[in-house]
Structure formats: C-alpha cells, structure tokens
Coordinates of C-alpha atoms and ligand atoms in Angstrom, one line a residue:
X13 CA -8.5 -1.0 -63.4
X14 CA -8.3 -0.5 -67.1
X15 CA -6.9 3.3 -68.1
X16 CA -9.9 5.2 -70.0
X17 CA -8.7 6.6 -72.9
X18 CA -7.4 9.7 -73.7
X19 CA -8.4 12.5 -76.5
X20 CA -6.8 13.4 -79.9
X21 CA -7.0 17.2 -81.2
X22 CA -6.0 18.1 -85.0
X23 CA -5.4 21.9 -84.2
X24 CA -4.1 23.6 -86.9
X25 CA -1.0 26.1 -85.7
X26 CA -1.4 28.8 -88.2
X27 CA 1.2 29.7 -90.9
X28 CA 3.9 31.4 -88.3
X29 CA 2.7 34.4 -86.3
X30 CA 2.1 32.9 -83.1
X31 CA -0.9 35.5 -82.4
X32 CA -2.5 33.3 -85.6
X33 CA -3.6 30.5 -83.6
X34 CA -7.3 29.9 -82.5
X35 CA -7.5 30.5 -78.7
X36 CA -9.9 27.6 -79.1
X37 CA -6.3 25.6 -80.2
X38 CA -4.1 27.7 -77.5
X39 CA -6.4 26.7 -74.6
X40 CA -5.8 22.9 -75.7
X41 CA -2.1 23.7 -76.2
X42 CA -2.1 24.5 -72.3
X43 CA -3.8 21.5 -70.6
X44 CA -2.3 18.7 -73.5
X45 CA 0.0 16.0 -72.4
X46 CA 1.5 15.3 -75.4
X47 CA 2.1 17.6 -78.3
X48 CA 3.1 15.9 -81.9
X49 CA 4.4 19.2 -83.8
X50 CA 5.2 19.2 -87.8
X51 CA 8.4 21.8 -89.0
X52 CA 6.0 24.5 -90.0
X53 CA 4.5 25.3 -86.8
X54 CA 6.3 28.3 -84.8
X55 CA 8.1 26.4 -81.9
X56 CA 7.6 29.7 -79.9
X57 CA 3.5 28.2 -79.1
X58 CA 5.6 25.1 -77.8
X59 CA 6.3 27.4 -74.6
X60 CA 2.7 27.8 -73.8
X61 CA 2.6 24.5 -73.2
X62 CA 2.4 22.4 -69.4
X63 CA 6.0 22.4 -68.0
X64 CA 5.9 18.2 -68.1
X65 CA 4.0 17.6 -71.4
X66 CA 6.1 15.5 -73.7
X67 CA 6.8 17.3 -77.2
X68 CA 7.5 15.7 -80.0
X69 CA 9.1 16.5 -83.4
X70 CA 7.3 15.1 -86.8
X71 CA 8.9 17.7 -89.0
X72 CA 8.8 16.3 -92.2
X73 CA 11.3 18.3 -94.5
X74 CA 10.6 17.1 -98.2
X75 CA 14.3 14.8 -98.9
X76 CA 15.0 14.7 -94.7
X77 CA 11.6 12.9 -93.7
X78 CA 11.8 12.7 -89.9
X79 CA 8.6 10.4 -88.9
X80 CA 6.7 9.1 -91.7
X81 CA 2.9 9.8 -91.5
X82 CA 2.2 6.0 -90.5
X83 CA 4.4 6.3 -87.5
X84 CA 2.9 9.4 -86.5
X85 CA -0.7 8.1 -87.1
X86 CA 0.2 5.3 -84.9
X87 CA 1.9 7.5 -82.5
X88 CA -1.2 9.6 -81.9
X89 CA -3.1 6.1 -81.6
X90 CA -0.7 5.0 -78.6
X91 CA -0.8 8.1 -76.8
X92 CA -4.3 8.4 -76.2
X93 CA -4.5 4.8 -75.7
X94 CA -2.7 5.9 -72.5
X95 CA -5.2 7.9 -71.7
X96 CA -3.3 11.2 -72.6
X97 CA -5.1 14.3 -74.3
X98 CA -2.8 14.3 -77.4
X99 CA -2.2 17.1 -79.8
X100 CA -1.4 17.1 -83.3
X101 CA -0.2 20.3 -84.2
X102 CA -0.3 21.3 -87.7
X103 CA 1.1 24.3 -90.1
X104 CA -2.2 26.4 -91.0
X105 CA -5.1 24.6 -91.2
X106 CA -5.1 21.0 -90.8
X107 CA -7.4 20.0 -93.8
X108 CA -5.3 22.4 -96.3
X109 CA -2.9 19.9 -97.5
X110 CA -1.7 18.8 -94.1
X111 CA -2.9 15.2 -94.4
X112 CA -5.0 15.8 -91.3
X113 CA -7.3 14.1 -93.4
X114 CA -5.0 11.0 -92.9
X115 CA -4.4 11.1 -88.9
X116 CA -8.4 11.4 -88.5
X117 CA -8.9 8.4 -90.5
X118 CA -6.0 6.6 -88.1
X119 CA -7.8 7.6 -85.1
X120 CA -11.3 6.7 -86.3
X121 CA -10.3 3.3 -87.3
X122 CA -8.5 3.0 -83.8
X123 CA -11.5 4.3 -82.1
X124 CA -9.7 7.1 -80.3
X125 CA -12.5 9.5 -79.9
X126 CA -10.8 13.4 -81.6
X127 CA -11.6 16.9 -82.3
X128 CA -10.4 18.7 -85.2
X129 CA -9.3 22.6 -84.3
X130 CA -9.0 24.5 -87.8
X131 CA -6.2 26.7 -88.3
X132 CA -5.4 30.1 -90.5
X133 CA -4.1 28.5 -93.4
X134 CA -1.3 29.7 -95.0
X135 CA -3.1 30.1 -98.0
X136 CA -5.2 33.2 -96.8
X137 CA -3.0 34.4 -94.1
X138 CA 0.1 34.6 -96.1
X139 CA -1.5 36.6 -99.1
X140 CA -2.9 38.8 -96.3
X141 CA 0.5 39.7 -94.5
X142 CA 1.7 40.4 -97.8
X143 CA -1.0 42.7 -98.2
X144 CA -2.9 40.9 -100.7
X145 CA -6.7 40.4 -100.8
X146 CA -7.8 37.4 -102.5
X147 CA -10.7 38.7 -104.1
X148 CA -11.7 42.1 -104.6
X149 CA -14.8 43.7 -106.1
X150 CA -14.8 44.3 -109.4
X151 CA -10.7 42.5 -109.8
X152 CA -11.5 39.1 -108.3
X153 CA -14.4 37.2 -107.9
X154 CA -13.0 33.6 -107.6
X155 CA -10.0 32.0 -106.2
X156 CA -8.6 28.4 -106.3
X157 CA -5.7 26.5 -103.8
X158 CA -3.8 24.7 -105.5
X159 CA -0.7 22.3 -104.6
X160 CA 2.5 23.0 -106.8
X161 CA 3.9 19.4 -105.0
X162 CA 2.0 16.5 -105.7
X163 CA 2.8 13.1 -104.5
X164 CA 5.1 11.4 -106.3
X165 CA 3.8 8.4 -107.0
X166 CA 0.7 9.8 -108.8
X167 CA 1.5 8.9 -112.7
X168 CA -0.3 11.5 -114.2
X169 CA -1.0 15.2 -112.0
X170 CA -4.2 15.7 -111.1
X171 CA -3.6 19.5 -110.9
X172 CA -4.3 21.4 -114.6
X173 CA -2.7 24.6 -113.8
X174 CA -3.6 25.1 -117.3
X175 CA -7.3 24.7 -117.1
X176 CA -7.8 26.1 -113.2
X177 CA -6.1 29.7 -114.4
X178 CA -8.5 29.5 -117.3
X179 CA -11.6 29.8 -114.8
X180 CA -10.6 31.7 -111.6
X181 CA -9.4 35.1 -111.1
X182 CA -7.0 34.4 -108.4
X183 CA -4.4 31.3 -108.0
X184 CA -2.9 30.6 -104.6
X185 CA -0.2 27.9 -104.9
X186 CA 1.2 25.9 -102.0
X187 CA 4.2 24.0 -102.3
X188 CA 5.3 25.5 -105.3
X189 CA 8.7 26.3 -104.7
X190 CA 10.5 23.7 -106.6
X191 CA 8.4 23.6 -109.5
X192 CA 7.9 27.2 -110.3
X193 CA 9.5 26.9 -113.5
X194 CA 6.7 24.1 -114.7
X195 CA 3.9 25.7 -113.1
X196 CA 4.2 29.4 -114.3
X197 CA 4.8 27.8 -117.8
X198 CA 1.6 25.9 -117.8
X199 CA -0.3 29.3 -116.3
X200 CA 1.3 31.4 -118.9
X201 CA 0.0 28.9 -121.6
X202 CA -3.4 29.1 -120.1
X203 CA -3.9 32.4 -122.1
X204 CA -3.3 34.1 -119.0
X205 CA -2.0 38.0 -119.8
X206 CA 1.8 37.8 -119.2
X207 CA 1.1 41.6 -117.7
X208 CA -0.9 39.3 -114.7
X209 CA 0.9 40.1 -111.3
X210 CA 2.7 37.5 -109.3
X211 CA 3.9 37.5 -105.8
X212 CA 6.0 34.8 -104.0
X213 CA 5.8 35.8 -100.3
X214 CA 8.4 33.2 -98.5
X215 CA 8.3 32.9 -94.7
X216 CA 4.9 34.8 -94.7
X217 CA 3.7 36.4 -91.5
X218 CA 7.2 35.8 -89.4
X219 CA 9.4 38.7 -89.6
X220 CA 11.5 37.5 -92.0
X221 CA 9.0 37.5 -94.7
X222 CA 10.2 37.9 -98.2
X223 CA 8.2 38.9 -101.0
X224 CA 9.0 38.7 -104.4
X225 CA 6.6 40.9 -107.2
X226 CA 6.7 40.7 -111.1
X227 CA 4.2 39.8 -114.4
X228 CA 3.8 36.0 -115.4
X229 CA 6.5 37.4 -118.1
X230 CA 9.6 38.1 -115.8
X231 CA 8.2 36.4 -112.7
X232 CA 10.9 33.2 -112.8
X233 CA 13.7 35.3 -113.4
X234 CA 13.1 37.6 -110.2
X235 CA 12.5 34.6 -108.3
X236 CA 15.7 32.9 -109.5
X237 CA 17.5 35.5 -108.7
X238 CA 16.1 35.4 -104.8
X239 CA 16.6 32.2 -104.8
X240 CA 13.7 31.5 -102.8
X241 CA 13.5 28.7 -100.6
X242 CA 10.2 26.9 -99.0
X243 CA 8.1 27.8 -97.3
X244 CA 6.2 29.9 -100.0
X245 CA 3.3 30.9 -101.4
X246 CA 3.1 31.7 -105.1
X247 CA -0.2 34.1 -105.8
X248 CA -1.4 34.9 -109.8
X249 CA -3.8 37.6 -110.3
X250 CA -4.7 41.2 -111.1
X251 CA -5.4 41.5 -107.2
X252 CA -1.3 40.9 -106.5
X253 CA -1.3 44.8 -107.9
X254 CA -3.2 46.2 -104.5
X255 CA -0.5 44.8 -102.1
X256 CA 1.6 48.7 -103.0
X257 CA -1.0 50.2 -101.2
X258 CA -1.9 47.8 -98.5
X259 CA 1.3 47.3 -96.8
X260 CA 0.9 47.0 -93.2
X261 CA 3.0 44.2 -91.9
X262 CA 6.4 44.9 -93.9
X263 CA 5.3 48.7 -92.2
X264 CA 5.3 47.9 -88.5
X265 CA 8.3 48.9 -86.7
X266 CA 10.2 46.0 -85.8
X267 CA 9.2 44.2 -89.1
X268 CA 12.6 42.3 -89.9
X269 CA 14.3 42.6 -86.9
X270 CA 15.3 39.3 -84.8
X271 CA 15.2 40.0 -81.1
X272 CA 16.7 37.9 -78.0
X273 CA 14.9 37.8 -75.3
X274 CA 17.0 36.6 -72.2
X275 CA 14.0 37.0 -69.4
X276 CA 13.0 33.9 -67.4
X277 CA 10.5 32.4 -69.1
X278 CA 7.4 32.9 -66.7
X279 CA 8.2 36.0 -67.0
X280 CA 9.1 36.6 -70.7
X281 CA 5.1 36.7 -72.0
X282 CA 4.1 40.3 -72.0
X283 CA 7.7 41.2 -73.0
X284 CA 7.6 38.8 -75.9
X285 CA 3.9 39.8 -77.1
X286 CA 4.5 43.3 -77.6
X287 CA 7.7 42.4 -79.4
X288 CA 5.5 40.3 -82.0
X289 CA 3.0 43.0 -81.9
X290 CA 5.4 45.1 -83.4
X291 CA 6.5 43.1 -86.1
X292 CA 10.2 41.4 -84.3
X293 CA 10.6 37.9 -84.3
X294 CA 11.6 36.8 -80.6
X295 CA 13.8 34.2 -79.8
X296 CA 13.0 33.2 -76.2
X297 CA 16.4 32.6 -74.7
X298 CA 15.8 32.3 -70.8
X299 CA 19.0 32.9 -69.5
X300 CA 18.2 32.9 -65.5
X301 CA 15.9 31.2 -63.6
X302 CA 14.2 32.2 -60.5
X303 CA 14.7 29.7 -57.6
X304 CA 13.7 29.6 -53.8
X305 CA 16.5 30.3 -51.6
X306 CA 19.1 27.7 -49.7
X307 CA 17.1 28.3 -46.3
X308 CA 13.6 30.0 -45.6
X309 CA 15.0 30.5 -41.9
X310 CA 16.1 33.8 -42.3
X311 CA 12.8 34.7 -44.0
X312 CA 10.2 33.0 -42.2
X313 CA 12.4 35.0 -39.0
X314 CA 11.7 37.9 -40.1
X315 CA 8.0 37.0 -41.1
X316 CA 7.6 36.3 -37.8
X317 CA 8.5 39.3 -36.1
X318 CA 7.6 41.7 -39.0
X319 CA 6.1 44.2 -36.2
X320 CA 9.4 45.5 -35.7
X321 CA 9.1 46.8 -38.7
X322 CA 8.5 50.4 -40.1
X323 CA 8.7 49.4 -43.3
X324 CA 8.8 47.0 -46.1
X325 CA 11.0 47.7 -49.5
X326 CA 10.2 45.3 -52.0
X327 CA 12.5 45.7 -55.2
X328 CA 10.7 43.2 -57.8
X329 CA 8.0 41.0 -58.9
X330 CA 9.8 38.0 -57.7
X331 CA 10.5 39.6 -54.3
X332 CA 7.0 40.0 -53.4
X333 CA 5.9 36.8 -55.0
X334 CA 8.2 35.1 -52.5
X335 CA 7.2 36.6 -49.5
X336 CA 3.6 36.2 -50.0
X337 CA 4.4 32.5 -50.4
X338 CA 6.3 31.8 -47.3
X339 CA 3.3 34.3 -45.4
X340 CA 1.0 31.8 -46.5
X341 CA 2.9 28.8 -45.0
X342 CA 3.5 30.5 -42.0
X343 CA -0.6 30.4 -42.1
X344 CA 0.0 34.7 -41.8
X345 CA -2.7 36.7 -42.6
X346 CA -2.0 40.1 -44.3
X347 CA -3.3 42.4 -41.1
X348 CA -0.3 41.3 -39.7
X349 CA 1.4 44.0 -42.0
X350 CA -1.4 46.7 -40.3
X351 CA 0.3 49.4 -39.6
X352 CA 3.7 49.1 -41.9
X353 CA 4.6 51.4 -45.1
X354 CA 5.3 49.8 -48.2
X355 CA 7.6 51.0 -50.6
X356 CA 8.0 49.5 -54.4
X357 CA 10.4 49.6 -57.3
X358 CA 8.1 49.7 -60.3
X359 CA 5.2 49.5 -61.1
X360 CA 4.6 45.7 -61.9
X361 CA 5.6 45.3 -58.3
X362 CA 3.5 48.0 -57.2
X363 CA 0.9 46.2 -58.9
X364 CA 1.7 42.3 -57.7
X365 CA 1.4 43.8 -54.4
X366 CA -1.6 45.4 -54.9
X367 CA -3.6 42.5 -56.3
X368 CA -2.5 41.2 -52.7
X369 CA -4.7 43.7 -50.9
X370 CA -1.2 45.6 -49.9
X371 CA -0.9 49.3 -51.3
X372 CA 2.3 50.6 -51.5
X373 CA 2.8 54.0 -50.1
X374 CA 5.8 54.4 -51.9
X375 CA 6.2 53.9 -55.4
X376 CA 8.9 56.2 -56.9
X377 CA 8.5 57.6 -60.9
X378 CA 11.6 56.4 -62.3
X379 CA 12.3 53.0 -61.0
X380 CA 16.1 52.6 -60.0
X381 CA 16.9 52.0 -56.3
X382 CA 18.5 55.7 -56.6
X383 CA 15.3 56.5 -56.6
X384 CA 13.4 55.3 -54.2
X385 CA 16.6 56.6 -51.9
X386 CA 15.5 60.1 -52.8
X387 CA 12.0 59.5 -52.2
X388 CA 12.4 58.1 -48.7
X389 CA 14.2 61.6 -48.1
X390 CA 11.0 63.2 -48.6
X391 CA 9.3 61.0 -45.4
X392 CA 11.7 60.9 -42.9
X393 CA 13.0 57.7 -42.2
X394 CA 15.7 58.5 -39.7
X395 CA 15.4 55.9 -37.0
X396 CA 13.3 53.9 -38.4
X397 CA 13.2 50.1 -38.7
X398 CA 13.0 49.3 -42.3
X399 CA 13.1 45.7 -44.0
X400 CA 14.4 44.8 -47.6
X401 CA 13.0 41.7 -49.4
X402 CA 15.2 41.1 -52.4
X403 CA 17.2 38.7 -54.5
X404 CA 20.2 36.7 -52.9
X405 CA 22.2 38.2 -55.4
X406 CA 21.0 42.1 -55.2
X407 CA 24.0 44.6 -54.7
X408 CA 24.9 46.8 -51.3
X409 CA 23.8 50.1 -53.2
X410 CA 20.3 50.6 -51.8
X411 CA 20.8 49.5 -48.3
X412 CA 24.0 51.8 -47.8
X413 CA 22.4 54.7 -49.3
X414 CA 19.3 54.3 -47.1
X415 CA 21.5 53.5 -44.2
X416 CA 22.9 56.6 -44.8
X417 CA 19.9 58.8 -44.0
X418 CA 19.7 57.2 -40.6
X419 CA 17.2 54.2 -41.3
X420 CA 18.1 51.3 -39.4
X421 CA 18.1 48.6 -42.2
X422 CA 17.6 44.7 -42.6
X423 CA 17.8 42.7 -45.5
X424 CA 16.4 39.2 -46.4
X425 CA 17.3 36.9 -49.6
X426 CA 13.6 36.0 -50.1
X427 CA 14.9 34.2 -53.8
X428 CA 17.8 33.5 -55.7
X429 CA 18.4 33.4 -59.5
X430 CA 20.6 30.4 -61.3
X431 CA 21.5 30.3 -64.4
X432 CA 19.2 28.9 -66.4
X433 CA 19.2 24.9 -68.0
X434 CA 18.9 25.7 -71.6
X435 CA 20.6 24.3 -74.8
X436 CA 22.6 27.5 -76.0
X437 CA 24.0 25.3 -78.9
X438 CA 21.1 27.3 -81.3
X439 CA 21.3 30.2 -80.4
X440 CA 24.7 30.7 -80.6
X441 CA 24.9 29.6 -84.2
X442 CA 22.3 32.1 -84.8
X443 CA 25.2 34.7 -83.5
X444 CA 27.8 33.0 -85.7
X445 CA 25.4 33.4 -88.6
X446 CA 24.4 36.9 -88.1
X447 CA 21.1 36.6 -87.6
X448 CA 20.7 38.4 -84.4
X449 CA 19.7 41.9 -84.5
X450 CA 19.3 42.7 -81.1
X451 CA 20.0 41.2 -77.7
X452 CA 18.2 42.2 -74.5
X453 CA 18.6 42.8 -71.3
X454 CA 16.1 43.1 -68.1
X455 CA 18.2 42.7 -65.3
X456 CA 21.8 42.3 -64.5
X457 CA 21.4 38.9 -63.7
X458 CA 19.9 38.4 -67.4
X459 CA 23.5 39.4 -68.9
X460 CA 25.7 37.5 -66.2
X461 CA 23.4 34.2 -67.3
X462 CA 23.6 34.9 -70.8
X463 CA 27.9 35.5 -70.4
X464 CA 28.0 32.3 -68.4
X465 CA 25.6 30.4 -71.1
X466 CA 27.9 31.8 -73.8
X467 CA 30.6 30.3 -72.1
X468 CA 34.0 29.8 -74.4
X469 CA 33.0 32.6 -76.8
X470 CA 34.4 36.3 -76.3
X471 CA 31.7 38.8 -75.7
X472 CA 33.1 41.1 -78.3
X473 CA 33.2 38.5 -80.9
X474 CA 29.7 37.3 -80.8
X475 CA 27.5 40.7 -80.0
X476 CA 29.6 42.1 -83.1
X477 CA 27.1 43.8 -85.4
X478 CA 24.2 42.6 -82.9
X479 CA 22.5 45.5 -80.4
X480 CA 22.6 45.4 -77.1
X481 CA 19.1 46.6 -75.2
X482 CA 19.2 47.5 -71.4
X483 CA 16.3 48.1 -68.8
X484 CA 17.8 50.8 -67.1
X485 CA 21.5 52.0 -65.8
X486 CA 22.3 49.3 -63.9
X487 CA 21.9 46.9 -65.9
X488 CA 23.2 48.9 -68.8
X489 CA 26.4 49.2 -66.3
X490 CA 26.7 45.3 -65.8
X491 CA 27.2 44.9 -69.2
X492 CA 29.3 48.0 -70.3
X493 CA 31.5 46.4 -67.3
X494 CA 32.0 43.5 -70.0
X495 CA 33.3 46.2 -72.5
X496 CA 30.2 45.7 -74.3
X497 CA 28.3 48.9 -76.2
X498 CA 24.6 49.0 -75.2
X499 CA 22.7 50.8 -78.2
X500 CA 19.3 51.3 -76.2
X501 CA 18.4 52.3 -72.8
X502 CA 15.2 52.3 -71.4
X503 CA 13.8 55.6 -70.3
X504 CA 11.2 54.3 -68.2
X505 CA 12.6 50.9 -66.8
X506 CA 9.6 48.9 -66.9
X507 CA 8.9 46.3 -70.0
X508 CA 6.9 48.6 -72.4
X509 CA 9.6 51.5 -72.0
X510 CA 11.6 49.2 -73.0
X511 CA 9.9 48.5 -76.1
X512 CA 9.4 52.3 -76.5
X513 CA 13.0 52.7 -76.5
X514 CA 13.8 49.7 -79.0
X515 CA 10.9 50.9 -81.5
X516 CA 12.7 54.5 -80.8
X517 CA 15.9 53.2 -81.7
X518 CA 15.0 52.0 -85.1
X519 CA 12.3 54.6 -86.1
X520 CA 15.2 57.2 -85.5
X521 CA 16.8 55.5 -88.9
X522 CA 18.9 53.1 -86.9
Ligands
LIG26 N1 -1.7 23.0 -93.9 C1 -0.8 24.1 -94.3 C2 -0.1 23.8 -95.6 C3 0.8 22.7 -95.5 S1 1.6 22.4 -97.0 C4 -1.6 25.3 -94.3 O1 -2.8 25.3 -94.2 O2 -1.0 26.4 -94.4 C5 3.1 23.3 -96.8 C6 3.1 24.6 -97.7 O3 2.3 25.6 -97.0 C7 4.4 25.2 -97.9 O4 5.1 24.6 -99.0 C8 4.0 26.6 -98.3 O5 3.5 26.6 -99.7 C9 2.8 26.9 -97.4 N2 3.2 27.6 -96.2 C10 3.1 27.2 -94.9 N3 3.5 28.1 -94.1 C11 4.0 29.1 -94.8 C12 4.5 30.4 -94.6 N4 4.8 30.8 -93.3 N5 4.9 31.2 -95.6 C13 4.7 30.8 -96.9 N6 4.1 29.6 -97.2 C14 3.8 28.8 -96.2

C-alpha cells in the first residue's frame, strides 16, 4: 500500500523567550515527528516535543553554514514524503527574513501539502523587551525593517539606508551587527539629527539581553566598545528615548540570572515556567530519572492485601503515581482503599491524590517527613497498621520515627530513581565559563545525580562562585554533606517556595 504523505509546518519560534511562541506553533511542536530547527530558536521548546520525534539541527551561523537551504528544502521534501508531519522551525517569524519564503516554494513545487505558523519576529519583540515602542503618537508614525546583511552576491544593495531614514520615523535593522559602521554612516548622511537615539539590544528577550543606548553621533563607539556580537537588533529613532521609562523586562527579578535546573524532566515544567516568568534563563539539566522498580511483587503484595491496612503514607508525586498504576493492572478499583486514612507530604501529592478521587486526611503544613511524624502524634496511631509507598532509595528517618510512637510499619519501593542519560559535556563548560548563576536542587537524589553526572570534577571547583538552591533541609543536608554551601533554602518546600526563596535571595541585594 503506498504511504500517504505527510504535512509540512513553517512555524515561526519567536526571537528567544520560549513563552513567545504561538500556542497555535506549540500544539504542532507536540504531536510533530520530525522537527528541522535553525540556531536562533530557543532549544528549551525542543523539550516540548514527542519523546521519539527526530530533531534536527539546520543552524546556519554566517562563516560555519551547517545545512545549506537546498539541503534543508529537500530535507523537509523527504520527510513528509514519508508520511511524517514535519516542522520547520524558525527564529521569529518565518517570512521576516528567514527565507521561509524559500522552503514554501520547495514544498509547493514537490507537492507536499504545508501550513505556515507566523512567529513574533524579532523585529517587534526585541524593541519591545527593550522597552521600546515602535511608534508612538505624536514621536512615530512610520517604521521600516530593514536587513543590515544582504546576500552576497547581489552587485549593487538593494537596501538605501540613506533614502529609507529619509521617509520613516523609526528604523529597525536586522542583521546589522557586522556592518554597523557602514550603515549608521549612510543613516547619519540621510540628514538624520546626530541627537536621534539608537539602541542595539543583543540577545533580546533571553535573560542575557544586552542593550546598548547612544545618538547616531557616538552610537559606533559605544557599541565598539561592547563589542556586540549577533544576534542584534539595531533601532533609530526619537522613540529609542521612551525605553528609560518603560523598563520592564531588564526590571523583573531574575532578569540576568542563569539557573540550573536538575528536576526530571516530566517534572521540570511548572518549575521551569515560573523561573522564565521571572526573568531567569533555565538550563534544563535532568539529572535523575524516575524508573519502575526491579520487581512489582512486593507492591502488587501489598495491593492485594491493602485491608490490613490503617493507613497509607504517600511521600511524593511519583509515589502515588506508581501505585495508582500498578492498582489499575491489578484491575483494583479505588473502594478497595474504603475505610483507610491517607496521609501526604505536600501538597502536589495531596493534590495527585486528590484528582484520583482519594482525599488525604493528613496533609501536614510544612512538608518534611519530620512533620508528618508530629502530626500523626496528634491521631493516635499506636498499634496501628500503617503502609509507606516511597522511592527505592528513601532514607530510614520516617519509618523509625513513626515506629517509634507505636505504629506498626511497612514499607514498599513503589519506584526507583537512576541517574539520568544526559550529555553533561555542555553544561559543564558552562561551569568552567562561569556562566552559571545558580544551581538547584529538589530532592536529594537531584544532587547525588548531578555529583555522579559531574563525575571527575571536584564539587568545590565547579559550584565556585555559582549558588546552590535547596527544597528543604534534607536535601540542603545531602549536599552540605558534600562540603558544599547552599545560599537558599526553601521555606515552604514545595516548587513556588522555592521560587519565593530564590527571588528573596536576590531582591535582598544578593
Ligand atoms: N526571522 C527572524 C529573523 C532572522 S534574521 C525574525 O523574524 O526574527 C536573523 C536576525 O534576526 C539576527 O541577525 C538579528 O538581527 C535578529 N534577531 C533574531 N533573534 C534575535 C534576538 N533574540 N535578539 C536580537 N536580534 C535577534
């Protein structure tokens, strides 16, 4: 039977924030099978995508090409032939000087049938994280894009800086970088005030955005000086004077600040998000992942004779996830539980259980196994039968301390965590260079993965100058084991305290 063919989507990315894609381009990020990325995109909206899709690489650096556009076009081409739902995502918007114009031509000639996705081009979102509005009432009523980097083999540019900043108020150049010099020379001889404003805003919307600010007359200087590098926007007119008094994104709390984040990765999302949201740039850095257990004997055992039980203690998200899954191979039906307490450490697994029709009695306010010790005291739980689902790998604390108020207790390895299989080769050079600011920690297990991913280097040495985050005391204990300072602990030990605490930390001048 012949394959019917597949689908191509031009989706434009967005210029860097990964919140500045459409969701109409996320949703197709999650279902595509293969996913054709250029340099400029934010490899962070690669995790979104299906465990098995097959990413590939087109960066295109100007001097280092890595695919030419042909093979790219053809790639696209021979991908959907397959019958795969391709993606070709793009920097910004796909039509703003990304040559999408060139891949839809490709696929339209190859009859592949394709949707294009527009994206946030750089050209408006940049300005805008820099707190520049194109046009303005009264200041700007006109505004032209304009590419500082033509191709080469034109004889004669096509671009007349000189005429274009004769007409328009505003002039948002793309590709600039390496011919500033000629290009603000052929503004300035426009007749253009040298007292016009100027902003070069490099790495706009990631954390690490720079901006640059002077007059057409001391402009190059300044930005000789910064040595800029691409990618960077270069913006001319009076309304480059309103960004003192628009600054929001340079203002959120995190802006600058590059954060680790070591959770497993279907877990790292919420985490992640409110990072961005507060201006950090994450770099996902799973350093554990969950796995089932060697046997489900043991489990399934004590499924099956969970009447004996007074009650249940669940310890994390993962722990009840687990158990409902082997319940529902057994074919068990919750009212089997009828009868038993529940008791929870925090409230995400207070609230995994709960979207499982099972409401914890017990849920204790600060969420550390200490805890939920001295809130059994207040039932009395002498004699009673109680049942602890947990990790392979949890410690002898709880269970001895609940032992000793009299409860009879069991425990069960319901999952395991392994160290994760990740390519640490990145993100330790990003140690070695200093360009970590902060490193955290949810677990215990996250900093025993992250020691044995780091394998070779000493502790000390790499997490010198860096800050080390912590969920609560025992995990801030693993690590502190290591001879390692943590800077931050978590007062409540859930995900957004720890984000309370981090913004904390740095808000207190830090
Ligand atoms: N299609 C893209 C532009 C591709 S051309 C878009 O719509 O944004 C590449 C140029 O885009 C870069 O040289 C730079 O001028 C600009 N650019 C892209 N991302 C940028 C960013 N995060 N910050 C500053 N400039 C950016």
């Amino acid at each position: 039977m012949k394959k019917s063919i597949g689908k191509a989507y031009i989706i434009g990315a967005g210029p860097g924030d990964p919140g500045l894609i459409t969701v109409k381009g996320l949703k197709l990020l999650k279902v595509a099978d293969v996913i054709v990325y250029d340099h400029l995109v934010n490899q962070n909206l690669l995790d979104y995508a299906k465990n098995d899709a097959k990413k590939v690489d087109a960066g295109k650096q100007v001097g280092k090409k890595i695919l030419e556009q042909k093979e790219i076009n053809k790639l696209l081409v021979k991908e959907a032939k397959k019958g795969k739902v391709v993606i070709r995502l793009k920097g910004g918007d796909p039509f703003i000087f990304g040559r999408g114009g060139e891949e839809v031509e490709a696929l339209a000639q190859n009859g592949i049938p394709f949707e294009v996705v527009p994206g946030v081009t750089s050209a408006v979102a940049v300005p805008a994280y820099a707190g520049i509005p194109l046009t303005q009432r009264g200041l700007a009523s006109s505004v032209a894009l304009v590419t500082g980097h033509e191709d080469p083999t034109k004889e004669i540019p096509t671009v007349n800086f000189k005429k274009i900043a004769q007409s328009v108020d505003t002039l948002v150049c793309l590709m600039g970088v390496g011919e500033i010099d000629d290009i603000i020379k052929q503004i300035r001889d426009s007749g253009k005030s040298p007292e016009t404003p100027v902003a070069v805003v490099e790495r706009g919307t990631y954390s690490s955005q720079r901006v640059i600010q002077g007059k057409l007359k001391d402009i190059l200087p300044k930005a000789r000086n910064a040595r800029l590098k691409p990618p960077a926007v270069i913006i001319v007119g009076e309304v480059v004077g309103l960004r003192q008094t628009n600054l929001w994104f340079e203002s959120l709390p995190l802006f600058g600040k590059t954060v680790v984040v070591t959770r497993p990765k279907e877990q790292a999302r919420p985490f992640t998000d409110q990072l961005e949201q507060a201006g950090a740039q994450v770099i996902p850095f799973p350093t554990i992942k969950v796995a089932t257990p060697g046997s489900f004997k043991s489990i399934d055992k004590k499924i099956n004779h969970i009447k004996e039980y007074d009650h249940l203690v669940f310890t994390s998200v993962n722990g009840v996830k687990a158990f409902i899954s082997r319940m529902q191979r057994l074919r068990k039906d919750i009212r089997c539980l009828n009868g038993i307490k529940i008791a929870a450490i925090g409230e995400m697994t207070a609230h995994v259980l709960r979207e499982h029709f099972l409401c914890p009695e017990i849920v204790p306010e600060t969420f550390t196994s200490k805890h939920l010790a001295n809130e059994f005291k207040k039932g009395d739980i002498k004699g009673k039968n109680l049942l602890l689902i947990r990790s392979e790998l949890a410690n002898d604390i709880l269970p001895g301390q609940l032992r000793k108020m009299g409860a009879r207790v069991d425990e069960v390895s319901a999952y395991t965590v392994r160290e994760a299989n990740v390519d640490s080769k990145k993100v330790k050079q990003l140690f070695r260079n200093h360009e970590i600011d902060l490193i955290t920690f949810t677990s215990p297990s996250t900093f025993t993965g992250f020691v044995s991913l780091m394998k070779g280097e000493p502790m000390a040495k790499l997490l010198k100058g860096v800050k080390v985050a912590a969920i609560g005391p025992v995990t801030r204990k693993e690590i502190t084991k290591q001879g390692i300072r943590v800077s931050i602990t978590a007062l409540k030990h859930t995900v957004p305290g720890l984000v309370d605490a981090i913004i904390a930390y740095y808000q207190s001048g830090r």
